[in-house]
CSV table of N, CA and C and ligand atoms in Angstrom, one decimal:
chain,number,residue,atom,x,y,z
T,179,MET,N,-4.3,4.9,6.2
T,179,MET,CA,-5.4,4.4,5.4
T,179,MET,C,-5.1,3.0,4.8
T,180,ARG,N,-3.8,2.8,4.5
T,180,ARG,CA,-3.4,1.5,3.9
T,180,ARG,C,-3.3,0.4,5.0
T,181,GLN,N,-3.4,0.8,6.3
T,181,GLN,CA,-3.4,-0.2,7.3
T,181,GLN,C,-4.7,-0.5,7.9
T,182,HIS,N,-5.3,-1.6,7.8
T,182,HIS,CA,-6.6,-2.0,8.3
T,182,HIS,C,-6.6,-3.5,8.6
T,183,GLU,N,-7.1,-3.9,9.7
T,183,GLU,CA,-7.1,-5.3,10.1
T,183,GLU,C,-7.9,-6.2,9.1
T,184,ARG,N,-8.8,-5.6,8.4
T,184,ARG,CA,-9.7,-6.4,7.5
T,184,ARG,C,-9.3,-6.1,6.0
T,185,MET,N,-8.2,-5.4,5.8
T,185,MET,CA,-7.9,-5.0,4.4
T,185,MET,C,-6.4,-5.2,4.2
T,186,SER,N,-6.0,-5.6,3.0
T,186,SER,CA,-4.6,-5.5,2.6
T,186,SER,C,-4.6,-4.8,1.2
T,187,VAL,N,-3.7,-3.9,1.1
T,187,VAL,CA,-3.5,-3.2,-0.2
T,187,VAL,C,-2.3,-3.8,-0.9
T,188,VAL,N,-2.6,-4.3,-2.1
T,188,VAL,CA,-1.5,-5.0,-2.9
T,188,VAL,C,-1.4,-4.2,-4.2
T,189,THR,N,-0.2,-3.7,-4.4
T,189,THR,CA,0.0,-2.9,-5.6
T,189,THR,C,1.1,-3.5,-6.5
T,190,GLY,N,1.3,-3.1,-7.7
T,190,GLY,CA,2.3,-3.6,-8.5
T,190,GLY,C,2.1,-5.0,-8.9
T,191,THR,N,0.9,-5.5,-9.0
T,191,THR,CA,0.7,-6.9,-9.4
T,191,THR,C,-0.4,-6.9,-10.5
T,192,ARG,N,-0.4,-8.1,-11.1
T,192,ARG,CA,-1.5,-8.3,-12.2
T,192,ARG,C,-2.4,-9.4,-11.6
T,193,LEU,N,-3.7,-9.2,-11.9
T,193,LEU,CA,-4.7,-10.2,-11.5
T,193,LEU,C,-4.8,-11.1,-12.8
T,194,THR,N,-4.5,-12.4,-12.6
T,194,THR,CA,-4.5,-13.2,-13.8
T,194,THR,C,-5.6,-14.3,-13.8
T,195,ARG,N,-6.3,-14.5,-12.6
T,195,ARG,CA,-7.3,-15.5,-12.6
T,195,ARG,C,-8.3,-15.3,-11.5
T,196,PHE,N,-9.5,-15.6,-11.8
T,196,PHE,CA,-10.6,-15.7,-10.7
T,196,PHE,C,-10.8,-17.2,-10.4
T,197,ASN,N,-10.6,-17.5,-9.1
T,197,ASN,CA,-10.8,-18.9,-8.7
T,197,ASN,C,-12.2,-19.1,-8.1
T,198,ALA,N,-12.9,-20.1,-8.5
T,198,ALA,CA,-14.3,-20.4,-8.0
T,198,ALA,C,-14.2,-21.5,-6.9
T,199,ASP,N,-15.2,-21.5,-6.0
T,199,ASP,CA,-15.4,-22.6,-5.0
T,199,ASP,C,-16.2,-23.7,-5.7
T,200,MET,N,-16.6,-24.7,-4.8
T,200,MET,CA,-17.4,-25.8,-5.4
T,200,MET,C,-18.7,-25.4,-5.9
T,201,GLU,N,-19.2,-24.3,-5.4
T,201,GLU,CA,-20.5,-23.8,-5.9
T,201,GLU,C,-20.4,-22.7,-6.9
T,202,ASP,N,-19.3,-22.6,-7.5
T,202,ASP,CA,-19.0,-21.7,-8.6
T,202,ASP,C,-19.1,-20.2,-8.2
T,203,ARG,N,-18.8,-20.0,-6.9
T,203,ARG,CA,-18.8,-18.6,-6.5
T,203,ARG,C,-17.3,-18.2,-6.4
T,204,LEU,N,-17.1,-16.9,-6.5
T,204,LEU,CA,-15.7,-16.4,-6.4
T,204,LEU,C,-15.1,-16.8,-5.0
T,205,ALA,N,-13.9,-17.4,-5.0
T,205,ALA,CA,-13.3,-17.8,-3.7
T,205,ALA,C,-12.0,-17.0,-3.5
T,206,SER,N,-11.3,-16.8,-4.6
T,206,SER,CA,-10.0,-16.1,-4.5
T,206,SER,C,-9.5,-15.6,-5.9
T,207,VAL,N,-8.6,-14.7,-5.8
T,207,VAL,CA,-8.0,-14.2,-7.1
T,207,VAL,C,-6.5,-14.5,-7.1
T,208,ARG,N,-6.0,-14.8,-8.3
T,208,ARG,CA,-4.6,-15.0,-8.4
T,208,ARG,C,-3.9,-13.8,-8.9
T,209,LEU,N,-2.8,-13.5,-8.1
T,209,LEU,CA,-2.0,-12.3,-8.4
T,209,LEU,C,-0.6,-12.7,-8.8
T,210,VAL,N,0.0,-11.9,-9.7
T,210,VAL,CA,1.4,-12.2,-10.2
T,210,VAL,C,2.1,-10.9,-9.9
T,211,ASP,N,3.2,-11.0,-9.2
T,211,ASP,CA,4.0,-9.8,-8.9
T,211,ASP,C,5.0,-9.6,-10.1
T,212,PRO,N,5.8,-8.5,-10.1
T,212,PRO,CA,6.6,-8.2,-11.2
T,212,PRO,C,7.7,-9.3,-11.5
T,213,GLN,N,8.1,-10.0,-10.4
T,213,GLN,CA,9.1,-11.1,-10.6
T,213,GLN,C,8.4,-12.4,-11.1
T,214,GLY,N,7.1,-12.4,-11.3
T,214,GLY,CA,6.5,-13.6,-11.8
T,214,GLY,C,6.0,-14.5,-10.8
T,215,ASN,N,6.1,-14.2,-9.5
T,215,ASN,CA,5.6,-15.0,-8.4
T,215,ASN,C,4.1,-15.0,-8.3
T,216,GLU,N,3.4,-16.1,-8.3
T,216,GLU,CA,2.0,-16.2,-8.2
T,216,GLU,C,1.5,-16.4,-6.8
T,217,SER,N,0.4,-15.8,-6.4
T,217,SER,CA,-0.2,-16.1,-5.1
T,217,SER,C,-1.7,-15.9,-5.2
T,218,ASP,N,-2.4,-16.8,-4.5
T,218,ASP,CA,-3.9,-16.7,-4.4
T,218,ASP,C,-4.3,-16.0,-3.2
T,219,HIS,N,-5.2,-15.0,-3.3
T,219,HIS,CA,-5.7,-14.2,-2.2
T,219,HIS,C,-7.2,-14.4,-2.1
T,220,PRO,N,-7.7,-14.8,-0.9
T,220,PRO,CA,-9.2,-15.0,-0.7
T,220,PRO,C,-9.9,-13.7,-1.1
T,221,ALA,N,-11.1,-13.9,-1.8
T,221,ALA,CA,-11.9,-12.8,-2.2
T,221,ALA,C,-13.3,-13.3,-2.5
T,222,THR,N,-14.3,-12.6,-2.0
T,222,THR,CA,-15.7,-13.0,-2.2
T,222,THR,C,-16.4,-12.0,-3.2
T,223,GLY,N,-15.6,-11.0,-3.6
T,223,GLY,CA,-16.2,-10.0,-4.5
T,223,GLY,C,-15.1,-9.4,-5.3
T,224,ALA,N,-15.3,-8.9,-6.5
T,224,ALA,CA,-14.3,-8.2,-7.3
T,224,ALA,C,-15.0,-7.0,-8.0
T,225,PHE,N,-14.4,-5.9,-8.0
T,225,PHE,CA,-14.8,-4.7,-8.8
T,225,PHE,C,-13.7,-4.5,-9.8
T,226,VAL,N,-14.0,-4.7,-11.0
T,226,VAL,CA,-13.0,-4.5,-12.1
T,226,VAL,C,-13.1,-3.1,-12.7
T,227,PHE,N,-12.1,-2.3,-12.5
T,227,PHE,CA,-12.1,-1.0,-13.0
T,227,PHE,C,-11.5,-0.9,-14.4
T,228,ILE,N,-12.4,-0.7,-15.4
T,228,ILE,CA,-11.9,-0.7,-16.7
T,228,ILE,C,-11.8,0.7,-17.3
T,229,GLY,N,-12.1,1.7,-16.5
T,229,GLY,CA,-12.1,3.1,-17.0
T,229,GLY,C,-13.3,3.5,-17.8
T,230,LEU,N,-13.3,4.6,-18.3
T,230,LEU,CA,-14.4,5.1,-19.1
T,230,LEU,C,-14.1,5.5,-20.5
T,231,ASP,N,-14.9,5.1,-21.4
T,231,ASP,CA,-14.7,5.4,-22.8
T,231,ASP,C,-16.0,6.1,-23.3
T,232,PRO,N,-16.1,7.4,-23.3
T,232,PRO,CA,-17.3,8.0,-23.6
T,232,PRO,C,-17.8,7.7,-25.1
T,233,ASN,N,-19.1,7.6,-25.3
T,233,ASN,CA,-19.6,7.3,-26.6
T,233,ASN,C,-19.9,8.6,-27.3
T,234,THR,N,-18.8,9.3,-27.7
T,234,THR,CA,-19.0,10.6,-28.2
T,234,THR,C,-18.4,10.8,-29.6
T,235,ALA,N,-18.0,9.7,-30.3
T,235,ALA,CA,-17.4,9.8,-31.6
T,235,ALA,C,-18.3,10.6,-32.6
T,236,TRP,N,-19.6,10.4,-32.4
T,236,TRP,CA,-20.5,11.0,-33.3
T,236,TRP,C,-20.6,12.5,-33.1
T,237,LEU,N,-20.0,13.0,-32.0
T,237,LEU,CA,-20.0,14.5,-31.7
T,237,LEU,C,-18.7,15.2,-32.2
T,238,GLU,N,-17.8,14.4,-32.7
T,238,GLU,CA,-16.5,15.0,-33.2
T,238,GLU,C,-16.8,16.0,-34.3
T,239,GLY,N,-16.3,17.2,-34.1
T,239,GLY,CA,-16.5,18.2,-35.1
T,239,GLY,C,-17.8,19.0,-34.9
T,240,LEU,N,-18.6,18.5,-34.0
T,240,LEU,CA,-19.9,19.2,-33.7
T,240,LEU,C,-19.7,20.1,-32.4
T,241,VAL,N,-19.2,19.5,-31.3
T,241,VAL,CA,-18.9,20.2,-30.1
T,241,VAL,C,-17.5,19.9,-29.7
T,242,GLU,N,-16.9,20.8,-28.9
T,242,GLU,CA,-15.5,20.6,-28.5
T,242,GLU,C,-15.4,19.4,-27.5
T,243,LEU,N,-14.5,18.5,-27.8
T,243,LEU,CA,-14.2,17.3,-26.9
T,243,LEU,C,-12.8,17.5,-26.3
T,244,ASP,N,-12.6,16.9,-25.1
T,244,ASP,CA,-11.2,16.9,-24.6
T,244,ASP,C,-10.4,15.8,-25.2
T,245,GLU,N,-9.2,15.6,-24.8
T,245,GLU,CA,-8.3,14.6,-25.5
T,245,GLU,C,-8.8,13.2,-25.2
T,246,ALA,N,-9.6,13.0,-24.2
T,246,ALA,CA,-10.1,11.7,-23.9
T,246,ALA,C,-11.5,11.5,-24.5
T,247,GLY,N,-12.1,12.5,-25.2
T,247,GLY,CA,-13.4,12.4,-25.8
T,247,GLY,C,-14.5,12.8,-25.0
T,248,PHE,N,-14.3,13.4,-23.8
T,248,PHE,CA,-15.3,13.9,-23.0
T,248,PHE,C,-15.7,15.3,-23.5
T,249,ILE,N,-17.0,15.7,-23.3
T,249,ILE,CA,-17.5,17.0,-23.8
T,249,ILE,C,-17.1,18.1,-22.9
T,250,VAL,N,-16.4,19.1,-23.5
T,250,VAL,CA,-16.0,20.3,-22.8
T,250,VAL,C,-17.2,21.3,-22.6
T,251,THR,N,-17.3,21.7,-21.4
T,251,THR,CA,-18.4,22.7,-21.1
T,251,THR,C,-17.8,23.9,-20.3
T,252,ASP,N,-18.6,25.0,-20.3
T,252,ASP,CA,-18.2,26.1,-19.4
T,252,ASP,C,-18.9,25.8,-18.0
T,253,ARG,N,-18.8,26.9,-17.2
T,253,ARG,CA,-19.4,26.6,-15.8
T,253,ARG,C,-20.9,26.5,-15.8
T,254,THR,N,-21.6,26.9,-16.9
T,254,THR,CA,-23.0,26.7,-16.9
T,254,THR,C,-23.4,25.4,-17.6
T,255,MET,N,-22.3,24.6,-17.9
T,255,MET,CA,-22.5,23.3,-18.6
T,255,MET,C,-22.9,23.4,-20.0
T,256,GLU,N,-22.7,24.6,-20.6
T,256,GLU,CA,-23.0,24.8,-22.0
T,256,GLU,C,-21.7,24.4,-22.8
T,257,THR,N,-21.9,23.7,-23.9
T,257,THR,CA,-20.8,23.2,-24.7
T,257,THR,C,-20.3,24.4,-25.6
T,258,SER,N,-19.4,24.0,-26.5
T,258,SER,CA,-18.9,25.1,-27.4
T,258,SER,C,-19.9,25.6,-28.4
T,259,VAL,N,-21.1,24.9,-28.5
T,259,VAL,CA,-22.2,25.3,-29.3
T,259,VAL,C,-23.2,26.0,-28.4
T,260,PRO,N,-23.5,27.2,-28.7
T,260,PRO,CA,-24.6,27.9,-27.8
T,260,PRO,C,-25.9,27.1,-27.9
T,261,GLY,N,-26.5,26.9,-26.7
T,261,GLY,CA,-27.8,26.2,-26.6
T,261,GLY,C,-27.6,24.7,-26.6
T,262,VAL,N,-26.4,24.2,-26.6
T,262,VAL,CA,-26.2,22.8,-26.5
T,262,VAL,C,-25.5,22.5,-25.2
T,263,PHE,N,-26.1,21.8,-24.3
T,263,PHE,CA,-25.5,21.6,-22.9
T,263,PHE,C,-25.2,20.1,-22.7
T,264,ALA,N,-24.3,19.8,-21.8
T,264,ALA,CA,-24.0,18.4,-21.4
T,264,ALA,C,-24.0,18.3,-19.9
T,265,ALA,N,-24.4,17.1,-19.5
T,265,ALA,CA,-24.4,16.8,-18.0
T,265,ALA,C,-24.0,15.4,-17.8
T,266,GLY,N,-23.4,15.1,-16.6
T,266,GLY,CA,-23.1,13.7,-16.2
T,266,GLY,C,-21.8,13.3,-16.6
T,267,ASP,N,-21.6,11.9,-16.6
T,267,ASP,CA,-20.3,11.3,-16.9
T,267,ASP,C,-19.6,11.8,-18.2
T,268,VAL,N,-20.5,12.1,-19.2
T,268,VAL,CA,-19.9,12.4,-20.5
T,268,VAL,C,-19.2,13.8,-20.5
T,269,ARG,N,-19.4,14.6,-19.5
T,269,ARG,CA,-18.9,15.9,-19.4
T,269,ARG,C,-17.5,15.9,-18.9
T,270,SER,N,-16.6,16.6,-19.6
T,270,SER,CA,-15.2,16.7,-19.2
T,270,SER,C,-15.1,17.3,-17.8
T,271,GLY,N,-14.4,16.7,-16.9
T,271,GLY,CA,-14.2,17.2,-15.5
T,271,GLY,C,-15.3,16.8,-14.6
T,272,SER,N,-16.3,16.1,-15.0
T,272,SER,CA,-17.3,15.7,-14.1
T,272,SER,C,-16.8,14.7,-13.1
T,273,THR,N,-17.5,14.5,-12.0
T,273,THR,CA,-16.9,13.6,-10.9
T,273,THR,C,-17.2,12.1,-11.1
T,274,LYS,N,-18.0,11.8,-12.2
T,274,LYS,CA,-18.3,10.4,-12.5
T,274,LYS,C,-19.0,9.7,-11.3
T,275,GLN,N,-19.9,10.5,-10.7
T,275,GLN,CA,-20.7,9.9,-9.6
T,275,GLN,C,-22.2,10.1,-9.9
T,276,LEU,N,-23.0,9.2,-9.4
T,276,LEU,CA,-24.4,9.2,-9.7
T,276,LEU,C,-25.1,10.5,-9.3
T,277,ALA,N,-24.8,10.9,-8.0
T,277,ALA,CA,-25.5,12.1,-7.4
T,277,ALA,C,-25.1,13.3,-8.2
T,278,SER,N,-23.9,13.4,-8.7
T,278,SER,CA,-23.4,14.6,-9.4
T,278,SER,C,-24.1,14.6,-10.8
T,279,ALA,N,-24.3,13.4,-11.4
T,279,ALA,CA,-24.9,13.3,-12.7
T,279,ALA,C,-26.4,13.8,-12.6
T,280,VAL,N,-27.0,13.3,-11.6
T,280,VAL,CA,-28.4,13.7,-11.4
T,280,VAL,C,-28.5,15.2,-11.2
T,281,GLY,N,-27.6,15.8,-10.3
T,281,GLY,CA,-27.6,17.2,-10.0
T,281,GLY,C,-27.3,18.0,-11.3
T,282,GLU,N,-26.4,17.5,-12.0
T,282,GLU,CA,-26.0,18.3,-13.3
T,282,GLU,C,-27.2,18.3,-14.2
T,283,GLY,N,-27.9,17.2,-14.3
T,283,GLY,CA,-29.1,17.1,-15.2
T,283,GLY,C,-30.1,18.1,-14.8
T,284,ALA,N,-30.3,18.3,-13.5
T,284,ALA,CA,-31.3,19.3,-13.0
T,284,ALA,C,-30.8,20.7,-13.3
T,285,ALA,N,-29.5,20.9,-13.1
T,285,ALA,CA,-28.9,22.2,-13.3
T,285,ALA,C,-29.0,22.6,-14.8
T,286,VAL,N,-28.7,21.6,-15.6
T,286,VAL,CA,-28.8,21.9,-17.1
T,286,VAL,C,-30.2,22.2,-17.5
T,287,ALA,N,-31.2,21.5,-16.9
T,287,ALA,CA,-32.6,21.8,-17.3
T,287,ALA,C,-32.9,23.3,-17.0
T,288,LEU,N,-32.4,23.8,-15.9
T,288,LEU,CA,-32.6,25.2,-15.6
T,288,LEU,C,-31.9,26.1,-16.6
T,289,GLN,N,-30.7,25.7,-17.0
T,289,GLN,CA,-29.9,26.5,-18.0
T,289,GLN,C,-30.6,26.5,-19.3
T,290,ILE,N,-31.2,25.4,-19.7
T,290,ILE,CA,-31.9,25.4,-20.9
T,290,ILE,C,-33.1,26.3,-20.9
T,291,ARG,N,-33.8,26.4,-19.7
T,291,ARG,CA,-34.9,27.3,-19.6
T,291,ARG,C,-34.4,28.7,-19.8
T,292,HIS,N,-33.3,29.1,-19.1
T,292,HIS,CA,-32.7,30.4,-19.2
T,292,HIS,C,-32.4,30.7,-20.7
T,293,TYR,N,-31.8,29.7,-21.4
T,293,TYR,CA,-31.4,29.9,-22.7
T,293,TYR,C,-32.6,30.2,-23.6
T,294,LEU,N,-33.7,29.4,-23.4
T,294,LEU,CA,-34.9,29.6,-24.2
T,294,LEU,C,-35.6,30.9,-23.9
T,295,ASP,N,-35.5,31.3,-22.6
T,295,ASP,CA,-36.1,32.6,-22.2
T,295,ASP,C,-35.3,33.7,-23.0
T,296,SER,N,-34.0,33.6,-23.0
T,296,SER,CA,-33.2,34.6,-23.6
T,296,SER,C,-33.4,34.7,-25.1
T,297,LEU,N,-33.7,33.6,-25.7
T,297,LEU,CA,-34.1,33.6,-27.2
T,297,LEU,C,-35.4,34.4,-27.4
T,298,GLU,N,-36.3,34.1,-26.5
T,298,GLU,CA,-37.7,34.7,-26.6
T,298,GLU,C,-37.6,36.2,-26.4
T,299,GLN,N,-36.6,36.6,-25.5
T,299,GLN,CA,-36.5,38.1,-25.3
T,299,GLN,C,-35.5,38.7,-26.3
T,300,GLY,N,-35.1,37.9,-27.2
T,300,GLY,CA,-34.3,38.4,-28.3
T,300,GLY,C,-32.9,38.9,-27.8
T,301,GLN,N,-32.4,38.2,-26.8
T,301,GLN,CA,-31.0,38.6,-26.3
T,301,GLN,C,-29.9,37.8,-26.9
C,10,FAD,C1,-19.7,-0.5,-12.0
C,10,FAD,C2,-20.1,0.9,-11.7
C,10,FAD,C3,-20.3,1.2,-10.3
C,10,FAD,C4,-20.6,2.5,-10.0
C,10,FAD,N1,-20.8,2.8,-8.7
C,10,FAD,C5,-21.2,4.0,-8.3
C,10,FAD,C6,-21.4,4.3,-6.9
C,10,FAD,O1,-21.3,3.5,-6.1
C,10,FAD,N2,-21.8,5.6,-6.6
C,10,FAD,C7,-21.9,6.6,-7.6
C,10,FAD,O2,-22.3,7.7,-7.2
C,10,FAD,N3,-21.7,6.3,-8.9
C,10,FAD,C8,-21.3,5.1,-9.3
C,10,FAD,N4,-21.1,4.8,-10.6
C,10,FAD,C9,-21.2,5.9,-11.5
C,10,FAD,C10,-22.6,6.2,-12.0
C,10,FAD,O3,-23.2,5.0,-12.5
C,10,FAD,C11,-22.5,7.3,-13.0
C,10,FAD,O4,-21.9,8.4,-12.5
C,10,FAD,C12,-23.9,7.6,-13.5
C,10,FAD,O5,-24.6,6.5,-14.0
C,10,FAD,C13,-23.8,8.7,-14.7
C,10,FAD,O6,-25.0,8.9,-15.2
C,10,FAD,P1,-25.1,9.5,-16.6
C,10,FAD,O7,-26.6,9.7,-16.9
C,10,FAD,O8,-24.2,10.7,-16.8
C,10,FAD,O9,-24.5,8.4,-17.6
C,10,FAD,P2,-25.1,6.9,-17.8
C,10,FAD,O10,-25.7,6.3,-16.6
C,10,FAD,O11,-23.9,6.2,-18.4
C,10,FAD,O12,-26.2,7.1,-18.9
C,10,FAD,C14,-25.9,7.4,-20.3
C,10,FAD,C15,-27.0,6.7,-21.1
C,10,FAD,O13,-26.9,7.2,-22.5
C,10,FAD,C16,-27.0,6.1,-23.3
C,10,FAD,N5,-26.3,6.4,-24.6
C,10,FAD,C17,-25.0,6.4,-24.8
C,10,FAD,N6,-24.8,6.8,-26.1
C,10,FAD,C18,-26.0,7.1,-26.6
C,10,FAD,C19,-26.4,7.6,-27.9
C,10,FAD,N7,-25.5,7.8,-28.9
C,10,FAD,N8,-27.7,7.7,-28.1
C,10,FAD,C20,-28.6,7.5,-27.1
C,10,FAD,N9,-28.3,7.1,-25.9
C,10,FAD,C21,-27.0,6.9,-25.7
C,10,FAD,C22,-26.4,4.9,-22.6
C,10,FAD,O14,-26.9,3.7,-23.1
C,10,FAD,C23,-26.9,5.2,-21.2
C,10,FAD,O15,-28.2,4.7,-20.9
C,10,FAD,C24,-20.8,3.5,-11.0
C,10,FAD,C25,-20.6,3.2,-12.3
C,10,FAD,C26,-20.2,1.9,-12.7
C,10,FAD,C27,-20.0,1.6,-14.1
């Protein structure tokens, strides 16, 4: 997988600079290896992975969060508080993919209906 004629995988380096062409478009990136050697690599696009930092500080003490701040749910996507559900990227263990987030939203809508039905039936 790491061998492809149109790709090179470079690890153990830091990206320190985006170089632009005459039209201000990305032309290359500057990499620095652990020995401090700099090299420019042609690139026409860059995806910067900065990780995820869920906006859940306001939920602290209200529902259980994991060590990274994502909402812990059971297999029905119910949180530690009965009747409170979570779906999508904010949920601990979710796949952080659009299709999954949409699917979880639909599944949670059904779970909410079940929950409301159970309240109505006094269960
Ligand atoms: C750069 C990038 C590229 C991606 N590429 C892909 C891809 O190619 N394929 C793929 O499947 N997935 C991709 N994803 C992931 C995908 O975008 C997410 O999985 C999806 O958007 C998650 O949907 P969500 O509704 O759970 O969360 P979000 O889309 O993050 O929606 C959460 C919403 O809640 C709002 N919000 C936050 N806090 C509060 C608050 N306190 N009160 C009210 N509103 C609040 C936010 O403003 C936001 O609108 C990518 C994500 C990024 C960042």
